[in-house]
Coordinates of C-alpha atoms in Angstrom, one line a residue:
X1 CA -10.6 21.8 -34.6
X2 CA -10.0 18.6 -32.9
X3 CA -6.5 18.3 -31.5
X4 CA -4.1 15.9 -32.8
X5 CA -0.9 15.2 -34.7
X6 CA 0.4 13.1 -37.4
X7 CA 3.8 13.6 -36.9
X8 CA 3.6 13.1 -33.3
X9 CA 2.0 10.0 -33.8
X10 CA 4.4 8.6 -36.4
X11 CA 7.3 9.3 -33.6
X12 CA 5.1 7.0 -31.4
X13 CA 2.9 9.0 -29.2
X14 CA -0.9 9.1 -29.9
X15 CA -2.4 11.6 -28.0
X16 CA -6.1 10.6 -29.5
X17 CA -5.6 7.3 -27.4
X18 CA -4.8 9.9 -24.4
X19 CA -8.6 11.1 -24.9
X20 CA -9.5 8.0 -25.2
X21 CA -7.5 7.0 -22.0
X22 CA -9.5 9.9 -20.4
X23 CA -13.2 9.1 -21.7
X24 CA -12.8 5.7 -20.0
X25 CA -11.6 6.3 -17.2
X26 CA -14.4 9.1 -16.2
X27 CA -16.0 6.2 -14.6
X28 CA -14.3 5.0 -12.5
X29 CA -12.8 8.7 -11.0
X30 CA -16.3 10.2 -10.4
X31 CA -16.9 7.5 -7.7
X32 CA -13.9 8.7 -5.7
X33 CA -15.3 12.9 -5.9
X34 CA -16.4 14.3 -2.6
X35 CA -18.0 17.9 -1.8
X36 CA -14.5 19.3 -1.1
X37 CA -13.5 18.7 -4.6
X38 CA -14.1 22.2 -6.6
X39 CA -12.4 21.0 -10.5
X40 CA -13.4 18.3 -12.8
X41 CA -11.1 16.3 -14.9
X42 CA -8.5 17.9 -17.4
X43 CA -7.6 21.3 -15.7
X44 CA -4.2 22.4 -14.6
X45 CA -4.7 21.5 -11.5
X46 CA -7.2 19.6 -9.1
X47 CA -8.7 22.1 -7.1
X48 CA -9.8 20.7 -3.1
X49 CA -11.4 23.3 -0.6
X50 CA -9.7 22.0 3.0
X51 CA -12.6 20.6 5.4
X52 CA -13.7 22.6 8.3
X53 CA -13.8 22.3 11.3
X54 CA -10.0 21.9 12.7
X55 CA -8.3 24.5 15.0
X56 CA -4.7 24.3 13.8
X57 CA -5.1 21.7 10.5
X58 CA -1.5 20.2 9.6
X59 CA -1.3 18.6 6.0
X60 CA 0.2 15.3 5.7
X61 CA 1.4 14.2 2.3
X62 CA 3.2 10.9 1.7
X63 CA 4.3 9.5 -2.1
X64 CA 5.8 5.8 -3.5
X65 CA 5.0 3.6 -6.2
X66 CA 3.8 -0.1 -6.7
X67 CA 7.9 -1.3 -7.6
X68 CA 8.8 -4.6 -9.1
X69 CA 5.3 -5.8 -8.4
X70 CA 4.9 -4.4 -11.6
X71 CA 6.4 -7.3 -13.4
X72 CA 3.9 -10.0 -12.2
X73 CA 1.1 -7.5 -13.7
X74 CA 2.7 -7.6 -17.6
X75 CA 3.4 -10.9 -16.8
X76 CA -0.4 -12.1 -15.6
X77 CA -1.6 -9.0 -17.9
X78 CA -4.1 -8.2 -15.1
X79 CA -4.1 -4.3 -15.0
X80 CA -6.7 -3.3 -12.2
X81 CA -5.4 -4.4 -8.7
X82 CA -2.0 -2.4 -9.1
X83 CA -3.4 0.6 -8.3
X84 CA -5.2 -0.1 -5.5
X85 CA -1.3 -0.7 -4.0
X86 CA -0.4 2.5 -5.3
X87 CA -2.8 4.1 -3.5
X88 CA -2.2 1.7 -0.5
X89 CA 1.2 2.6 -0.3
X90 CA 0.3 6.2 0.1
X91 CA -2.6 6.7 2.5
X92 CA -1.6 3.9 4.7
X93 CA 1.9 5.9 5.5
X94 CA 0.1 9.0 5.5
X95 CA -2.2 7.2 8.0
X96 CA 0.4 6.5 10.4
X97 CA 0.5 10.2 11.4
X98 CA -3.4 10.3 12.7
X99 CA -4.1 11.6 9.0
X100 CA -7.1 12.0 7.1
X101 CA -6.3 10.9 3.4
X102 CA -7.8 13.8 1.2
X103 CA -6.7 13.4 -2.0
X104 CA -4.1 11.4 -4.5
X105 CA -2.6 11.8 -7.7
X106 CA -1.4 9.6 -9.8
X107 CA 1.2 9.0 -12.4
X108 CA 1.7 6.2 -15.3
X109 CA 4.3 6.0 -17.5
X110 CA 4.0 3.7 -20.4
X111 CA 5.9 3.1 -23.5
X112 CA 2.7 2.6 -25.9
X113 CA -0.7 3.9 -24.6
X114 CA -3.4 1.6 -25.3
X115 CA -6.6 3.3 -23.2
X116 CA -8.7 0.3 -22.6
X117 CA -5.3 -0.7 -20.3
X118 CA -4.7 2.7 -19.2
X119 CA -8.8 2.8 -17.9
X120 CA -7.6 -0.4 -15.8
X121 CA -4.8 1.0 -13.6
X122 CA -7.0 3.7 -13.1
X123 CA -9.9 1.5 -12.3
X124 CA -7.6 0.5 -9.6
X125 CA -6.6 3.3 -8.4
X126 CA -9.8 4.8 -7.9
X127 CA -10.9 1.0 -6.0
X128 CA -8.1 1.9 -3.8
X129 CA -9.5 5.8 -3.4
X130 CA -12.8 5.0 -2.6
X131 CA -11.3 2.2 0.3
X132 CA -8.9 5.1 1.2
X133 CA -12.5 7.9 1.7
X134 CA -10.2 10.0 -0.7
X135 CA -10.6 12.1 -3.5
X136 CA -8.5 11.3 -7.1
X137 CA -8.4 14.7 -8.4
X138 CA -5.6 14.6 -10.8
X139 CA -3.1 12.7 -12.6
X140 CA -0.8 12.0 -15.4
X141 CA -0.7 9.4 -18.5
X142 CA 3.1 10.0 -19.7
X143 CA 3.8 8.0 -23.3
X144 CA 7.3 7.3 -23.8
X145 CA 8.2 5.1 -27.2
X146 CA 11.8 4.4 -26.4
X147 CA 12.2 4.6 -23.2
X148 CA 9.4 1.8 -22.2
X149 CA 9.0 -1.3 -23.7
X150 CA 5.4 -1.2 -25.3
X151 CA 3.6 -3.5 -22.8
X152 CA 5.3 -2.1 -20.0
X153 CA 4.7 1.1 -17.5
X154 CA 5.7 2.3 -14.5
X155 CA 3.3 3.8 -11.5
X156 CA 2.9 5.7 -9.0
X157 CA 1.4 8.5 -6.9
X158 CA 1.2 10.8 -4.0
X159 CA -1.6 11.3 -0.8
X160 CA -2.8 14.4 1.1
X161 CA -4.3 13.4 3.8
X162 CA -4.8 16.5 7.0
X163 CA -5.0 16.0 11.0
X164 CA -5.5 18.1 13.9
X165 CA -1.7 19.6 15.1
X166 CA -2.5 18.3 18.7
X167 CA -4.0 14.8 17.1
X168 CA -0.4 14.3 15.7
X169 CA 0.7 10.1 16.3
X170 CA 4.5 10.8 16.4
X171 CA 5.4 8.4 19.1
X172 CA 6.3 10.7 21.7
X173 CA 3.6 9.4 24.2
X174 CA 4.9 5.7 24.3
X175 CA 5.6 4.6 27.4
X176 CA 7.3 1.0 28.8
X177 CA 4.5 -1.8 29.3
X178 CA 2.6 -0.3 26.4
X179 CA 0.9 -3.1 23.8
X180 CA 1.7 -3.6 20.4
X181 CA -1.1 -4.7 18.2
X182 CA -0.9 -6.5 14.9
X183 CA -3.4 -5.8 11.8
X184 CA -3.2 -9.1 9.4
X185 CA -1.8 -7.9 5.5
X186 CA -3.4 -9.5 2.3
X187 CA -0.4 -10.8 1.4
X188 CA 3.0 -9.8 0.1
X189 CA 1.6 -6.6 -0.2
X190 CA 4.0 -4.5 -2.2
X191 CA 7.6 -5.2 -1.1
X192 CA 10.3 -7.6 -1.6
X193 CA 9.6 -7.9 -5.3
X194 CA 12.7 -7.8 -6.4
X195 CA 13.7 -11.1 -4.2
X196 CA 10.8 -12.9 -4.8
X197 CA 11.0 -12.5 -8.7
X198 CA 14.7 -14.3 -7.9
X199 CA 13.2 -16.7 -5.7
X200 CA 10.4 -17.9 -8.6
X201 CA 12.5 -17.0 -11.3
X202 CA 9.5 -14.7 -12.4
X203 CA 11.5 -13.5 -15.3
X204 CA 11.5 -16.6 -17.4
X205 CA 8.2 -18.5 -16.2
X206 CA 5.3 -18.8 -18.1
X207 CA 1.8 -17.4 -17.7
X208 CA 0.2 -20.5 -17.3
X209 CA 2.6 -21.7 -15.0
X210 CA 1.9 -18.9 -12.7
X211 CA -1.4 -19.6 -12.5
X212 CA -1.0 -23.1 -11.9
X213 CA -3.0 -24.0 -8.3
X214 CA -0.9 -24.6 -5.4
X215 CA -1.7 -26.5 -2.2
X216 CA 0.3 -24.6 0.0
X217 CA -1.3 -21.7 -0.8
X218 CA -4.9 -22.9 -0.7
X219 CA -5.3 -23.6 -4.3
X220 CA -4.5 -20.2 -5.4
X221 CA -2.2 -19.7 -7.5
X222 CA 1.4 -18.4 -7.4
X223 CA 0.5 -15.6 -9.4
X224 CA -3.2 -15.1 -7.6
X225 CA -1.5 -15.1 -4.2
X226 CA 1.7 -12.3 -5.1
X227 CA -1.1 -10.1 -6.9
X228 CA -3.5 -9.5 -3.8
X229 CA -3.5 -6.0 -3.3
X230 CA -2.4 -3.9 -0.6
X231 CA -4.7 -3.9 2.1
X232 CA -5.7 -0.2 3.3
X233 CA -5.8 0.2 6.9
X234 CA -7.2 4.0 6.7
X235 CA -11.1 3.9 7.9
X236 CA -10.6 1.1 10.5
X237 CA -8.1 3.3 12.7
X238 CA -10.1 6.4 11.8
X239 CA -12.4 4.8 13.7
X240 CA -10.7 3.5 16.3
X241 CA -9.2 6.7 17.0
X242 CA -12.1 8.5 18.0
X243 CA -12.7 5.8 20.6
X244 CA -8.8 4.7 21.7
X245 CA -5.8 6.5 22.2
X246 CA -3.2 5.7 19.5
X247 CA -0.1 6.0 20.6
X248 CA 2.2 4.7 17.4
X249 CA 1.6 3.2 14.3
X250 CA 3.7 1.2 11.7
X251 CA 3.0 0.5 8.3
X252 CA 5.0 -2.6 7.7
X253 CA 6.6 -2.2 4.4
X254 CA 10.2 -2.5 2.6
X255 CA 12.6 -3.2 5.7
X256 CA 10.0 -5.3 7.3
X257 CA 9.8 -5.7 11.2
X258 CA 13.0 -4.4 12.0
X259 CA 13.4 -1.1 9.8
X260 CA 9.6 -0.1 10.3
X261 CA 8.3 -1.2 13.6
X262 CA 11.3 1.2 15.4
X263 CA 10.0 4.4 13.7
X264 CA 7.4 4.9 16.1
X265 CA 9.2 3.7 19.1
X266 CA 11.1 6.5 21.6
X267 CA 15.0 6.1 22.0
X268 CA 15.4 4.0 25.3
X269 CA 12.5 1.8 24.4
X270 CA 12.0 -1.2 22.5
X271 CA 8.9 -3.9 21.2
X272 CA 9.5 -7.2 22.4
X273 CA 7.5 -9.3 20.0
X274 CA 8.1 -13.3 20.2
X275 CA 8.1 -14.9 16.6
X276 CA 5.2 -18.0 17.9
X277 CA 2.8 -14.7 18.5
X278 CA 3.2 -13.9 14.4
X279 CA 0.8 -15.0 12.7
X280 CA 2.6 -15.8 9.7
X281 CA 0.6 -16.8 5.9
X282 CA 1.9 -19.7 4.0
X283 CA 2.9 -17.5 1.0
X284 CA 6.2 -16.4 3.0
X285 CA 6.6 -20.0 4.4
X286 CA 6.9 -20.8 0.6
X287 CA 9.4 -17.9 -0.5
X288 CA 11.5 -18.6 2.9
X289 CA 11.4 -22.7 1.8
X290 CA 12.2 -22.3 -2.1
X291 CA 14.5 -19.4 -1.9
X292 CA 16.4 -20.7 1.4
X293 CA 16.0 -17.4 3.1
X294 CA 17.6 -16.9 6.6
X295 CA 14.7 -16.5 9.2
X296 CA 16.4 -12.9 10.0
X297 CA 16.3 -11.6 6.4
X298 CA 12.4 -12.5 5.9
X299 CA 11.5 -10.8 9.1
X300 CA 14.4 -7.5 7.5
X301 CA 12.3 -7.7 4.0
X302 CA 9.0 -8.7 4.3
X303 CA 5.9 -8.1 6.5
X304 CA 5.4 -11.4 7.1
X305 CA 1.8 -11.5 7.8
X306 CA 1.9 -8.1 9.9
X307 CA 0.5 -5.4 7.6
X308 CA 0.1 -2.5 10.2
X309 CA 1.2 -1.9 14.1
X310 CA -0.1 -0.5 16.8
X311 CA 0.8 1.0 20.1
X312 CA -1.9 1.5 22.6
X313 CA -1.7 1.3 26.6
X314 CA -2.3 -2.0 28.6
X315 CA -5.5 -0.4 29.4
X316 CA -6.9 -0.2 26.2
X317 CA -5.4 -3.3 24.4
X318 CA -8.4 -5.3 24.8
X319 CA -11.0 -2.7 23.8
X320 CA -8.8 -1.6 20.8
X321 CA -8.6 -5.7 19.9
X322 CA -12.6 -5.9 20.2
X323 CA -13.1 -2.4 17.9
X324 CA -11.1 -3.8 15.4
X325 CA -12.7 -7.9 15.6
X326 CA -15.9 -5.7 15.3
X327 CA -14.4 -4.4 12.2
X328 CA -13.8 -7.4 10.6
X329 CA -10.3 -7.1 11.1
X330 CA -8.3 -10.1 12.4
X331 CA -6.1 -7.9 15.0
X332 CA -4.2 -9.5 17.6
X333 CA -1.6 -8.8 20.5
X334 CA 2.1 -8.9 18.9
X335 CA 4.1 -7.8 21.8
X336 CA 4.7 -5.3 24.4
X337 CA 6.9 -2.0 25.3
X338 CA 9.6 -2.5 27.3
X339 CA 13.1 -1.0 28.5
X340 CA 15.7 -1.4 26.1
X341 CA 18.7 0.4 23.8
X342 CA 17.4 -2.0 21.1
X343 CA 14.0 -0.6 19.6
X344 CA 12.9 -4.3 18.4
X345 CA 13.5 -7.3 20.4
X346 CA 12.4 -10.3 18.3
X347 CA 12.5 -13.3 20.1

């Protein structure tokens, strides 16, 4: 007998628009499955044999969600970037420890589930899986009348990504006249939602005002520009690691330069990073300008332009710069290692 339930559905939860959630979504998961994956879709669990080949294999595991961003999704009603920055969000932290992403799981909340929109956040996700070279072996589609508005949901998810124990990036091995090394973000990325909504009164505008062109910004939109997803940093610096030692890495998030840069910098040392070396994009010229936003809390919330740094030696800034050119990635030199009892000296 095929499962389902009247009564269930007359409280507001249709679980045949779960299967149907599930049947389109097939898709869109079976390009992220690898060899290490052992289950299909709808056990218990998602089943993933650990790679061979490491000596003393540590696991890395890293979880967040997309926040506030959500908002400029119902808003826009575009459903299938968002979870490429879930999945961002994720494997780029997990990535700052010299780890492999593995796999990710995700979770979506919603207060009606209607599949054809459920298939699109997953669409996304699996986007940002396949970027990511990681498995999406599980998940959860949650329907709660009540508690969410209809046309809203919430999302979010969790990486496992694995490294060798002596392959660890903790920071440890960063010494004074080391470089730091900037790797250019999309965009907003997926912080500081909360002010910008303030800042364009996202609340109250309209669709089409949203998406009318701006100069500033190119002649994308508002809405265009605050919608890029995430950009995933994770097969880039797989790379380069096998060729340059990686000494820190900082995935420039919520707190912007001054709360993430420090977390992979030593006690005693500091980056000195002058603000004419950031290469900042017109989108936060425009939230600083129409929010009148202190220099200092821009450079505390957003990542300004900087989605990743890294720390290499002196020695190897300028092969590390040519790996990643080569990789059509606009790095550049940010800054340098130096003495200090502040960790960031921004100048």
């Amino acid at each position: 007998m095929k499962s389902c339930s009247e009564s269930y559905r007359r409280a507001g939860v249709d679980i045949t628009a779960g299967y149907r959630a599930v049947e389109l979504m097939k898709q869109y998961i079976a390009r992220t499955m690898t060899e290490n994956v052992l289950s299909g879709l709808g056990g218990f669990g998602g089943l993933f044999e650990l790679p061979e080949g490491l000596k003393k294999p540590v696991l890395v595991a890293g979880t967040d969600g997309v926040g506030t961003k959500l908002k400029l999704s119902f808003l826009l009603k575009r459903y299938d970037t968002v979870g490429i920055d879930c999945v961002a969000m994720c494997v780029n932290d997990v990535i700052c420890c010299g780890a492999r992403p593995l796999f990710f799981l995700d979770y979506i909340a919603c207060g009606k589930n209607v599949p054809e929109r459920i298939a699109e956040l997953v669409k996304g996700v699996s986007e940002g899986c396949v970027q990511a070279g990681s498995s999406l072996i599980g998940g959860e589609t949650a329907e709660m009348p009540g508690f969410y508005p209809e046309d809203e949901y919430d999302l979010a998810g969790f990486s496992v990504g694995i490294v060798e124990k002596g392959r660890i990036i903790d920071g440890r091995g960063v010494r004074e006249g080391d470089r730091l090394i900037a790797l250019p973000s999309s965009g907003v990325h997926s912080n500081g939602f909360s002010l910008i909504r303030k800042v364009f009164d996202l609340d109250r505008i309209s669709k089409e005002e949203a998406e009318e062109p701006l100069a500033l910004l190119g002649g994308r939109s508002l809405g265009e520009s605050l919608l890029l997803p995430t950009r995933i940093y994770v097969k880039p610096l797989l790379s380069l690691m096998e060729r340059v030692e990686l000494k820190g890495l900082s995935h420039i998030t919520g707190g912007g330069f001054y709360e993430n840069i420090p977390r992979s910098i030593p006690d005693g040392l500091g980056a000195r990073i002058r603000k004419r070396d950031v290469r900042v994009l017109p989108i936060f010229r425009l939230i600083e300008e129409r929010g009148e936003i202190p220099e200092r809390d821009m450079y505390n919330t957003f990542n300004m332009g900087v989605g990743m740094t890294l720390i290499v030696s002196r020695e190897q800034e300028e092969k590390a710069l040519s790996l990643l050119l080569g990789m059509g990635l606009s790095a550049y030199s940010l800054g340098e290692i130096v003495s200090s009892r502040e960790k960031l000296l921004l100048e």
